[in-house]
mmCIF file with all atom_site columns, C-alpha atoms and ligand atoms in Angstrom:
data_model
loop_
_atom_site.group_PDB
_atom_site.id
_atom_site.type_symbol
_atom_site.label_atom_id
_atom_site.label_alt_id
_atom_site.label_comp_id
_atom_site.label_asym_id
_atom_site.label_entity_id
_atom_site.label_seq_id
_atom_site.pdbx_PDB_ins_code
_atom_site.Cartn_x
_atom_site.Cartn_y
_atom_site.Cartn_z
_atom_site.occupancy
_atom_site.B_iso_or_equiv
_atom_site.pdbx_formal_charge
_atom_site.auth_seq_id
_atom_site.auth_comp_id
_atom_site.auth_asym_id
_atom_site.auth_atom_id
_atom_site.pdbx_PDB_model_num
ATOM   1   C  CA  . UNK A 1 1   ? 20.685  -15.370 -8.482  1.00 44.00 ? 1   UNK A CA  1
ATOM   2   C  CA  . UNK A 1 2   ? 20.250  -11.554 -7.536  1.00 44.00 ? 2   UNK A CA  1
ATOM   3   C  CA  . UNK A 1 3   ? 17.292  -9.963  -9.337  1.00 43.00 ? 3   UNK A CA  1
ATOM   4   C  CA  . UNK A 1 4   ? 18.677  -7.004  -7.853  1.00 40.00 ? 4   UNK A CA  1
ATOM   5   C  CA  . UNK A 1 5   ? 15.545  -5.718  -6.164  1.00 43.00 ? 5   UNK A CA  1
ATOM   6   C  CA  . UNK A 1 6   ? 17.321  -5.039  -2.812  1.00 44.00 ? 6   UNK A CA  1
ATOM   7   C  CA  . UNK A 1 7   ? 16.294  -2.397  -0.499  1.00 49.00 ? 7   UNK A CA  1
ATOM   8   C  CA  . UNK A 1 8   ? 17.732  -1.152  2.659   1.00 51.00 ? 8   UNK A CA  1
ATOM   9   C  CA  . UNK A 1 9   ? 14.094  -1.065  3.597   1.00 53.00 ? 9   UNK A CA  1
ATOM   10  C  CA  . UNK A 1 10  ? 12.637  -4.343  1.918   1.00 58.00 ? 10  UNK A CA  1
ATOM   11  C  CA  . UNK A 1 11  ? 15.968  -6.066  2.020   1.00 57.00 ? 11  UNK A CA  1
ATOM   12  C  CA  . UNK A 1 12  ? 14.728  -8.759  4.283   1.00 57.00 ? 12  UNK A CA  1
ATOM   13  C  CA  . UNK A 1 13  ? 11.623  -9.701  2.596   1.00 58.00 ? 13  UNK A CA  1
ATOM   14  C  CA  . UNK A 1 14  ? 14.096  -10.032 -0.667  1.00 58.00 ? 14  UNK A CA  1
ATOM   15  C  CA  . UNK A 1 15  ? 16.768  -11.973 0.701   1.00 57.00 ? 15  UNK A CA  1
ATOM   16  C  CA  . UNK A 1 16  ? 15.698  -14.913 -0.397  1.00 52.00 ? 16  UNK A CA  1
ATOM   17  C  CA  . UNK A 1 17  ? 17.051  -14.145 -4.038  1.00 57.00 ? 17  UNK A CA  1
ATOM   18  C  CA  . UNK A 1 18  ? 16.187  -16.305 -6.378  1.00 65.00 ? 18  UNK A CA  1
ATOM   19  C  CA  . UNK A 1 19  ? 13.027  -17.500 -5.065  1.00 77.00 ? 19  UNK A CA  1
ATOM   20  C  CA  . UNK A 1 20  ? 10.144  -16.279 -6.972  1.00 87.00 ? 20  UNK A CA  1
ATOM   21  C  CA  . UNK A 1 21  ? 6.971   -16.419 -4.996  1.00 93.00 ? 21  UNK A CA  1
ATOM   22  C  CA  . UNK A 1 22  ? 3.275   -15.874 -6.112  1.00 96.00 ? 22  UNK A CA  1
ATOM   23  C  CA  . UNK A 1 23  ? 2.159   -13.416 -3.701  1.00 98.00 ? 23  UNK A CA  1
ATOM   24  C  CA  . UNK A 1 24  ? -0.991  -11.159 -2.943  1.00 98.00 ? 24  UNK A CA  1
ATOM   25  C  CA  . UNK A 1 25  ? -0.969  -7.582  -1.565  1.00 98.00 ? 25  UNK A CA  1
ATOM   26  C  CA  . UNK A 1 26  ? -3.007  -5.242  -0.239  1.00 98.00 ? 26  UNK A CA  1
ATOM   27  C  CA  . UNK A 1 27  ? -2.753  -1.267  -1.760  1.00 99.00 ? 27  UNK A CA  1
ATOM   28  C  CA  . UNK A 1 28  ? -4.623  1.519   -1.348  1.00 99.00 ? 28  UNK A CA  1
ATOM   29  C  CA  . UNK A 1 29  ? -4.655  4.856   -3.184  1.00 99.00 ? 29  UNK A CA  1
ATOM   30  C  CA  . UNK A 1 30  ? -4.787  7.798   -0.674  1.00 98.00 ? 30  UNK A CA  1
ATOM   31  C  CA  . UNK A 1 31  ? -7.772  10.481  -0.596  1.00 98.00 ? 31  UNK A CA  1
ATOM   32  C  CA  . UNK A 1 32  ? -5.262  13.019  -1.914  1.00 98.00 ? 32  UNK A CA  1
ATOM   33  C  CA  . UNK A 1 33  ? -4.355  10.463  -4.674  1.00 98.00 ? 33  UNK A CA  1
ATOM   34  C  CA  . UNK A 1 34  ? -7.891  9.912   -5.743  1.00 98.00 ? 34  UNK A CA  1
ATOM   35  C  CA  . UNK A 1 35  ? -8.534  13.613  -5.502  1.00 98.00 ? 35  UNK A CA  1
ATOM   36  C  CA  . UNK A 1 36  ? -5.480  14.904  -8.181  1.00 98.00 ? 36  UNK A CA  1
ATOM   37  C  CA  . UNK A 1 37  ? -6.485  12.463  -10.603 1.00 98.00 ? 37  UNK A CA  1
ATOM   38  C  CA  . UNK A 1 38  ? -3.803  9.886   -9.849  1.00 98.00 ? 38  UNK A CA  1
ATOM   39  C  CA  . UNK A 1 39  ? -5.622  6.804   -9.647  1.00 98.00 ? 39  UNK A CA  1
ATOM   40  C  CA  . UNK A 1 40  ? -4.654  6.202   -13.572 1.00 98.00 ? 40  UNK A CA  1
ATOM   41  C  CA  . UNK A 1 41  ? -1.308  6.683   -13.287 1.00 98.00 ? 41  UNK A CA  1
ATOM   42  C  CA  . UNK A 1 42  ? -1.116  4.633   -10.038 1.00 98.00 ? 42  UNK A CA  1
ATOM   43  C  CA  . UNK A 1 43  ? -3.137  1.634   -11.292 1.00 98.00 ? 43  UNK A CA  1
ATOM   44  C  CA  . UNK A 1 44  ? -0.833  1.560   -14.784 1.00 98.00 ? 44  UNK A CA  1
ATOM   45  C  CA  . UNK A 1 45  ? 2.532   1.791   -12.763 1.00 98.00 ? 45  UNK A CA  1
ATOM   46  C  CA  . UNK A 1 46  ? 1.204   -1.851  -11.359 1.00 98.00 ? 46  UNK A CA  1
ATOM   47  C  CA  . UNK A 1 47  ? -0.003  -3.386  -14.505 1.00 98.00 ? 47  UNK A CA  1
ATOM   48  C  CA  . UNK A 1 48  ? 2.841   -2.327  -16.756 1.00 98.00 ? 48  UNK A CA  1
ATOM   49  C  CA  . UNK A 1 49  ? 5.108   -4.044  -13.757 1.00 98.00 ? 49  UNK A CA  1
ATOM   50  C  CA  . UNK A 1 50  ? 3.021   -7.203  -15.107 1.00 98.00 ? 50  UNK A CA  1
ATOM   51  C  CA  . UNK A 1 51  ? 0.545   -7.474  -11.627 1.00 98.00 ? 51  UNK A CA  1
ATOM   52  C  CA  . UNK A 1 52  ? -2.909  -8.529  -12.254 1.00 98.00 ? 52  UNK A CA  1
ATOM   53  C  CA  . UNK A 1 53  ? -5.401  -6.821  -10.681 1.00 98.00 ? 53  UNK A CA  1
ATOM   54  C  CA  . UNK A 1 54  ? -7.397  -9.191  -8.334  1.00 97.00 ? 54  UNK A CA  1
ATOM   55  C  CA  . UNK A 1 55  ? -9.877  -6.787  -6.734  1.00 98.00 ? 55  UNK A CA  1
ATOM   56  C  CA  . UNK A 1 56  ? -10.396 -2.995  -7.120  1.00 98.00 ? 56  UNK A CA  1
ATOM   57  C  CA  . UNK A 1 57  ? -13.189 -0.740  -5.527  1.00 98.00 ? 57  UNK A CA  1
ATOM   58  C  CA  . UNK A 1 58  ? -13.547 3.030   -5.160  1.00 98.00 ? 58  UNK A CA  1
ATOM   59  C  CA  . UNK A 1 59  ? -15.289 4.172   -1.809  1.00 98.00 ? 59  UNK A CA  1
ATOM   60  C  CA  . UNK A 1 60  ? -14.776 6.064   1.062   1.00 98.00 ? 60  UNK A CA  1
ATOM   61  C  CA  . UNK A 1 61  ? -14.332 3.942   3.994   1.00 98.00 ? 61  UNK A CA  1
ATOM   62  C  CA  . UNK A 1 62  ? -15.559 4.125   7.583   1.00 98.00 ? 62  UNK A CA  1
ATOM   63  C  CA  . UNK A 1 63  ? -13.595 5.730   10.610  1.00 98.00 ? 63  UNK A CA  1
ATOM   64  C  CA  . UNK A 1 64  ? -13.790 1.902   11.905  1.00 98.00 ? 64  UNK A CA  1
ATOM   65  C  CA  . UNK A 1 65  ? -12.404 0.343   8.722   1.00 98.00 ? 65  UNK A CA  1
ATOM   66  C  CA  . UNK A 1 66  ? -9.719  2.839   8.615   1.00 98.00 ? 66  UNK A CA  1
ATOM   67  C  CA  . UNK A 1 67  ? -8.901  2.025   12.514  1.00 98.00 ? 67  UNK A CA  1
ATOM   68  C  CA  . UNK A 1 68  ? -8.567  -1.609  12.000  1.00 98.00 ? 68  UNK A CA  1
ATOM   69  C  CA  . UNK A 1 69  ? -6.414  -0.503  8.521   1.00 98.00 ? 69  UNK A CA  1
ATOM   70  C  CA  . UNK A 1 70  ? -4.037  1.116   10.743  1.00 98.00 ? 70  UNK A CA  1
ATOM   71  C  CA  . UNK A 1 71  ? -4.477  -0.840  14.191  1.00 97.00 ? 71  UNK A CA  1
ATOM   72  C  CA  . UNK A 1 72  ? -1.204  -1.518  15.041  1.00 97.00 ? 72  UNK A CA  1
ATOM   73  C  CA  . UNK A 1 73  ? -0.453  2.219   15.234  1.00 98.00 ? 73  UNK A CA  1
ATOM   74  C  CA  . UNK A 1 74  ? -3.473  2.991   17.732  1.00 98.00 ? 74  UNK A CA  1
ATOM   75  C  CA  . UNK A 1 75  ? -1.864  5.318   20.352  1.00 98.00 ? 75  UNK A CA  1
ATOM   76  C  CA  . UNK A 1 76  ? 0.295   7.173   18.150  1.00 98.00 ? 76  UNK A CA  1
ATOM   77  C  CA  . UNK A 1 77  ? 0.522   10.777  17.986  1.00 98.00 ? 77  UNK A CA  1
ATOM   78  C  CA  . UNK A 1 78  ? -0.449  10.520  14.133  1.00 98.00 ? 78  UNK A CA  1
ATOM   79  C  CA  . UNK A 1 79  ? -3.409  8.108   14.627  1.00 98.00 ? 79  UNK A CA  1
ATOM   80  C  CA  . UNK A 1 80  ? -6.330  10.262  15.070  1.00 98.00 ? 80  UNK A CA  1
ATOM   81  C  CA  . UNK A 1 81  ? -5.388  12.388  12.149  1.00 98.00 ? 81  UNK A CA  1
ATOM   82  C  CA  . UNK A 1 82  ? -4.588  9.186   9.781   1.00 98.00 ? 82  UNK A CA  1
ATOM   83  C  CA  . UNK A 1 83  ? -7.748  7.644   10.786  1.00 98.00 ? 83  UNK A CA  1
ATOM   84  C  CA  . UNK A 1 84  ? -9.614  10.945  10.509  1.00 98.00 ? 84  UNK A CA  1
ATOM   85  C  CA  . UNK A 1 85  ? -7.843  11.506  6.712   1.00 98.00 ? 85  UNK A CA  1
ATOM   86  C  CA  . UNK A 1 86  ? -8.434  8.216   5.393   1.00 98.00 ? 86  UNK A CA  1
ATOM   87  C  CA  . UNK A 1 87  ? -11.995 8.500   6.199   1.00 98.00 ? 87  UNK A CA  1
ATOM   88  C  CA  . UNK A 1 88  ? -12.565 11.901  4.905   1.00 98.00 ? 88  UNK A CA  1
ATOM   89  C  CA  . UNK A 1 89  ? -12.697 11.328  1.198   1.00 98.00 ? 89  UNK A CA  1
ATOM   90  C  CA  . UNK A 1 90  ? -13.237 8.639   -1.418  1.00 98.00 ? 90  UNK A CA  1
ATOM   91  C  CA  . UNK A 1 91  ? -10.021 5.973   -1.804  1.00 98.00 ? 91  UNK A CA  1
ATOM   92  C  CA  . UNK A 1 92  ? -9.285  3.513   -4.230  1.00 99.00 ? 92  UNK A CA  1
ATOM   93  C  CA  . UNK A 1 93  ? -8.874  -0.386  -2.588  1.00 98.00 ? 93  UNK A CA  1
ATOM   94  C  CA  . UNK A 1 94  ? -6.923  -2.972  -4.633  1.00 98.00 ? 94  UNK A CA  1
ATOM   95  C  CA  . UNK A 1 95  ? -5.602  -6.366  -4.301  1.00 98.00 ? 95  UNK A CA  1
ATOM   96  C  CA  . UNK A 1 96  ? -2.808  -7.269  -6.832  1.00 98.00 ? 96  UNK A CA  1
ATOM   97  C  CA  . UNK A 1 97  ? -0.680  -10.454 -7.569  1.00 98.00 ? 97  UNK A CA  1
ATOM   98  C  CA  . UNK A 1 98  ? 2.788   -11.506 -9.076  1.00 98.00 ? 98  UNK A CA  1
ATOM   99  C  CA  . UNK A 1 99  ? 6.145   -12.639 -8.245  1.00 97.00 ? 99  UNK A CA  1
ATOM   100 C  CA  . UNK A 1 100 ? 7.029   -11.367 -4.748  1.00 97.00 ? 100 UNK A CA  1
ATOM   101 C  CA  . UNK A 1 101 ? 4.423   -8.541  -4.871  1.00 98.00 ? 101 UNK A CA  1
ATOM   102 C  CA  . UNK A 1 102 ? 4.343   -7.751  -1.335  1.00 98.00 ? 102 UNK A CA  1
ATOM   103 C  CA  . UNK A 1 103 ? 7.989   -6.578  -1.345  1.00 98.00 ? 103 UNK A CA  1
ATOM   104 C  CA  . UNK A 1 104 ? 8.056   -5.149  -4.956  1.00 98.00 ? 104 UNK A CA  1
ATOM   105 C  CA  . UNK A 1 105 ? 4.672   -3.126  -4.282  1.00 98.00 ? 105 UNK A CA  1
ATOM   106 C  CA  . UNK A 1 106 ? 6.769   -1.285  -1.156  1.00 98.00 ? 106 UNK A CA  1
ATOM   107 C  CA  . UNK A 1 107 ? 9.171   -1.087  -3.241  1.00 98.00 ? 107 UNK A CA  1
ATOM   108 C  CA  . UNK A 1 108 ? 7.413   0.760   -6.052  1.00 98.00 ? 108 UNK A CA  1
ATOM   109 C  CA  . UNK A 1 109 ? 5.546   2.707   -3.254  1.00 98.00 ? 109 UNK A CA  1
ATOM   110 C  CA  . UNK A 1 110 ? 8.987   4.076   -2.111  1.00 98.00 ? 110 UNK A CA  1
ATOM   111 C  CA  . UNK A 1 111 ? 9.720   4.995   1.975   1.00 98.00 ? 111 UNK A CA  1
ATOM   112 C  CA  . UNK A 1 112 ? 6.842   6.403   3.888   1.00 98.00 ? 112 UNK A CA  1
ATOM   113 C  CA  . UNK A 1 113 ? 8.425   9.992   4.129   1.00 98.00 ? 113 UNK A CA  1
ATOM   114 C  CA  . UNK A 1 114 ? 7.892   11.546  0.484   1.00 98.00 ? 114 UNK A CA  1
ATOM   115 C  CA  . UNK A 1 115 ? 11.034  14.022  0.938   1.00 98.00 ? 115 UNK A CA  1
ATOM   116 C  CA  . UNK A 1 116 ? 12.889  11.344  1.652   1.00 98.00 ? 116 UNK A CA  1
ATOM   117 C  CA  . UNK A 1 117 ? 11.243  8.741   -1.615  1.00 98.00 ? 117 UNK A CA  1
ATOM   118 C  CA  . UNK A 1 118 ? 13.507  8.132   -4.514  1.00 98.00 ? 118 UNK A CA  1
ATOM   119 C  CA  . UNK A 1 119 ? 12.422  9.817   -7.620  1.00 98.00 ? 119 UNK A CA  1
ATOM   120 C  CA  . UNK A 1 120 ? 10.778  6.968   -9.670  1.00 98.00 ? 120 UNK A CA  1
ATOM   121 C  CA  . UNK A 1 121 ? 8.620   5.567   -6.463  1.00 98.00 ? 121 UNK A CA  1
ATOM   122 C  CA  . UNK A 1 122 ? 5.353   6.794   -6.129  1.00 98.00 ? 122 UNK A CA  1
ATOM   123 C  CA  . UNK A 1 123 ? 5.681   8.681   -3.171  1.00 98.00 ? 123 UNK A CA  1
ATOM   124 C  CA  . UNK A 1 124 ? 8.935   10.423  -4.100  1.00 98.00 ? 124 UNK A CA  1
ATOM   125 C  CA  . UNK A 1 125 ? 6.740   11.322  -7.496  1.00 98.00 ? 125 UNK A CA  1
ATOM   126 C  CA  . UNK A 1 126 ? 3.703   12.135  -6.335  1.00 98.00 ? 126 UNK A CA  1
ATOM   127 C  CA  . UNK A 1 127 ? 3.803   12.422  -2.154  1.00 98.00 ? 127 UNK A CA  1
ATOM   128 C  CA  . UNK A 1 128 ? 2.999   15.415  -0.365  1.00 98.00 ? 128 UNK A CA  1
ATOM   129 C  CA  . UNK A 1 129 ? 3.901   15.039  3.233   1.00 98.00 ? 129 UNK A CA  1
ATOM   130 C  CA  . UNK A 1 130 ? 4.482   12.289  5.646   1.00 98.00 ? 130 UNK A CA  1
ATOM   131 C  CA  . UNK A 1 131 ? 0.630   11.862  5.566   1.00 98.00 ? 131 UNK A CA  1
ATOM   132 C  CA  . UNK A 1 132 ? -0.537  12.408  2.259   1.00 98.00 ? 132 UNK A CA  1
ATOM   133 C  CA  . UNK A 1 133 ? 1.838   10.350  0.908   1.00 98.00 ? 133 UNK A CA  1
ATOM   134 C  CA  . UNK A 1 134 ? -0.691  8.772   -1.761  1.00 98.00 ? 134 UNK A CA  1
ATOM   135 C  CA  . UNK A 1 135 ? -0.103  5.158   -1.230  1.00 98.00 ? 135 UNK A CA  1
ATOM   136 C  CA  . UNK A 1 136 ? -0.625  2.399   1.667   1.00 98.00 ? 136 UNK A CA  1
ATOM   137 C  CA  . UNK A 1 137 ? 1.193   -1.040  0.466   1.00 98.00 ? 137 UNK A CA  1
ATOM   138 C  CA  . UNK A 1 138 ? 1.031   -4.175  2.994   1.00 98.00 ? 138 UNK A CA  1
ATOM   139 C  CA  . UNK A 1 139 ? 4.123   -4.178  4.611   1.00 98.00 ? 139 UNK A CA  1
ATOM   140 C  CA  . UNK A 1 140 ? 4.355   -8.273  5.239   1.00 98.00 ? 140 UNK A CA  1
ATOM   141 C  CA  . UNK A 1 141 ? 2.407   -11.329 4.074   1.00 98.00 ? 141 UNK A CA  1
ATOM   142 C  CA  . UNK A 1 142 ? 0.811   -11.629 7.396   1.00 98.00 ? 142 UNK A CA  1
ATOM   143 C  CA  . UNK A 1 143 ? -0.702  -7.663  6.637   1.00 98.00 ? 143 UNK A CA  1
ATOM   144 C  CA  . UNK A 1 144 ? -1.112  -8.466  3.466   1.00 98.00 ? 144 UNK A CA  1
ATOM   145 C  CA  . UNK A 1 145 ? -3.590  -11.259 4.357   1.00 98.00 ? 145 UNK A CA  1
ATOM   146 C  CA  . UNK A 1 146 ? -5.264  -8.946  7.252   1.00 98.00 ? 146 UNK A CA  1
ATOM   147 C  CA  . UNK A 1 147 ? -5.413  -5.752  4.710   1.00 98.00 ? 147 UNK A CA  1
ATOM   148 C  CA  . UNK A 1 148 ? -7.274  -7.750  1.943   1.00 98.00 ? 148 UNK A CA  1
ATOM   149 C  CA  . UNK A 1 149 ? -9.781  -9.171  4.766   1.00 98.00 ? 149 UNK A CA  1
ATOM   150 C  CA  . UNK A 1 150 ? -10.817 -6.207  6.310   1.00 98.00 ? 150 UNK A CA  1
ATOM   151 C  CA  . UNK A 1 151 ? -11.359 -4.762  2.686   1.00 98.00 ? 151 UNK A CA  1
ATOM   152 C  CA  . UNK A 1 152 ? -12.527 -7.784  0.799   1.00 98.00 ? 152 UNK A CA  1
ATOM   153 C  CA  . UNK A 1 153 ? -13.574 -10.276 2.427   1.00 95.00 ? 153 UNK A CA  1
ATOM   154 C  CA  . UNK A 1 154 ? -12.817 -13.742 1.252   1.00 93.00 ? 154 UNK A CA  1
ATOM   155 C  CA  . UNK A 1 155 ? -10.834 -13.830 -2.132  1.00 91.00 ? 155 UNK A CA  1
ATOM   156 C  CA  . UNK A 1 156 ? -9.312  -16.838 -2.259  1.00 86.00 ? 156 UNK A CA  1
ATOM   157 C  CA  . UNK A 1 157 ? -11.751 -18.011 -5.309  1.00 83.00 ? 157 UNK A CA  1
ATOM   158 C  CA  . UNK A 1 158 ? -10.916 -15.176 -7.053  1.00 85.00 ? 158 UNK A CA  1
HETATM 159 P  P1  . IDP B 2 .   ? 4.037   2.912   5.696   1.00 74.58 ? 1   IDP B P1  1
HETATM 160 O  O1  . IDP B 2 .   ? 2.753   3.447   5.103   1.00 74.58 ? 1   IDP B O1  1
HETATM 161 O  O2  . IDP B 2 .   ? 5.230   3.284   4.853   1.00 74.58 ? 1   IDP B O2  1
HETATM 162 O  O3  . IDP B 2 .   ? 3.971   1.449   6.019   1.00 74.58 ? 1   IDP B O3  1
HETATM 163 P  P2  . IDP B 2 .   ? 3.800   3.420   8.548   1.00 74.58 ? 1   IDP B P2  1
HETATM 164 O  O4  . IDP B 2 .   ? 4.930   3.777   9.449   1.00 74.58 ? 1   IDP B O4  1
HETATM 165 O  O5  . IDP B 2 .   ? 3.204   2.059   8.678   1.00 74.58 ? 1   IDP B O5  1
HETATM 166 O  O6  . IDP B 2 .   ? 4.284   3.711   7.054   1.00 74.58 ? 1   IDP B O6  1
HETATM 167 O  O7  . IDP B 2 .   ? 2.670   4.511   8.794   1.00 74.58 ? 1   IDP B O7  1
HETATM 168 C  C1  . IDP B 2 .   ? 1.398   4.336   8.220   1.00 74.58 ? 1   IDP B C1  1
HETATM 169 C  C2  . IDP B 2 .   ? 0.936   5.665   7.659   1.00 74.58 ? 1   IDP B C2  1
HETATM 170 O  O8  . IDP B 2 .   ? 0.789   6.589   8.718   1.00 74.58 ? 1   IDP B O8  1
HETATM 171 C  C3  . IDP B 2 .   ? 1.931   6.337   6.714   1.00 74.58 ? 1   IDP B C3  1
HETATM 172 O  O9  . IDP B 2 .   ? 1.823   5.881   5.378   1.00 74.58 ? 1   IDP B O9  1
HETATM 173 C  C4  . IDP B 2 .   ? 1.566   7.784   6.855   1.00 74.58 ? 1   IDP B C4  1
HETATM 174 O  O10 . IDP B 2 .   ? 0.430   8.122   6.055   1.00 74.58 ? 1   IDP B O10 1
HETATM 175 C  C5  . IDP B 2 .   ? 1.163   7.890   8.312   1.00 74.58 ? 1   IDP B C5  1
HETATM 176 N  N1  . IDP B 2 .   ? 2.275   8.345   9.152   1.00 74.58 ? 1   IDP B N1  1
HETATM 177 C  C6  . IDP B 2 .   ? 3.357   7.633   9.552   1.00 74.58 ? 1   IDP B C6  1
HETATM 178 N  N2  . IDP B 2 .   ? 4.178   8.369   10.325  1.00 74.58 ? 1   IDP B N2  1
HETATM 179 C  C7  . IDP B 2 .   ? 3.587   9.584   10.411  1.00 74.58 ? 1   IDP B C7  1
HETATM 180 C  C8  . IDP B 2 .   ? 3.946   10.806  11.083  1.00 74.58 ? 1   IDP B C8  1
HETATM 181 O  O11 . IDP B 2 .   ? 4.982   10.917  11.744  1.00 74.58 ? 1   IDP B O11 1
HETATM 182 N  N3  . IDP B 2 .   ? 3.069   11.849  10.929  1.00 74.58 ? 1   IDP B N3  1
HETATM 183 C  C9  . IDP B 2 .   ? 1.926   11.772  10.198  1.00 74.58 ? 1   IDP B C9  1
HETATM 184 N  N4  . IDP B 2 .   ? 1.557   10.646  9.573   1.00 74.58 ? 1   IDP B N4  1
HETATM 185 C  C10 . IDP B 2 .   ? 2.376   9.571   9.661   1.00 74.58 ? 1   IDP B C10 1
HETATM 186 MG MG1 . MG  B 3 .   ? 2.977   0.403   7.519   1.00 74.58 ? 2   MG  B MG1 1
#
């Protein structure tokens, strides 16, 4: 069966069509998100999709939270700033679940470059630049399961 949520980005983690899994990811709304009064708008796009919202804080988190966020990019000419950004101002940490919502979420998020973001995903809606591009989704189940960690803690009662 195709549900006919393909992507040539998120293709893979879809290809299994047909199988419906339970899943848990990891988003974050941006400091630029938070600041233009977009955490609303962001939050509803996910329940209306039918996720449930599993965990949800509002904070501004540490240069060493945002480091381990965004580890695997250490050394990158765009690291310090990231790190830097994502520290500077208050964000919005979530955990949400539903049927396949690690690939759905990036899907919803739309690609990381706003200019080049569908209409209809929240970057090519909302995204400024490359950076500010008001959303961080997990990117795999084994992120998904890191992401949630570093920000929550244990969950799996929840
Ligand atoms: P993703 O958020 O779509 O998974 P990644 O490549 O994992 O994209 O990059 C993580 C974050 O780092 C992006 O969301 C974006 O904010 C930032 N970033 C990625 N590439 C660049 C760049 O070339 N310049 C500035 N920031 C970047
Ligand atoms: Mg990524």
């Amino acid at each position: 069966m195709d549900y006919g949520c393909k992507s040539e980005k998120n293709g893979e983690l879809l290809k299994a069509e047909g199988t419906m899994k339970k899943e848990r990811t990891f988003l974050m709304i941006k400091p630029e998100g938070v600041e233009r009064g977009l955490i609303g708008e962001i939050i509803g796009r996910f329940e209306r999709k039918g996720f449930k919202i599993i965990a949800l804080k509002l904070l501004k988190i540490s240069r060493e939270v945002a480091e381990k966020q965004y580890e695997e990019h250490r050394g990158k000419d765009f690291f310090e700033g990231l790190v830097s950004y994502m520290s500077s101002a208050p964000t919005v940490s979530m955990v949400i679940e539903g049927e396949n919502a690690i690939a759905v979420a990036r899907e919803m998020a739309g690609v990381t470059n706003p200019k080049l973001a569908k209409p209809g995903t929240i970057r090519g809606d909302y995204g400024i630049d490359v950076q500010r591009n008001v959303i961080h989704a997990s990117d795999s189940e084994e992120s998904a399961k890191r992401e949630i960690s570093i920000h929550f803690g244990n969950l799996d009662s929840f």
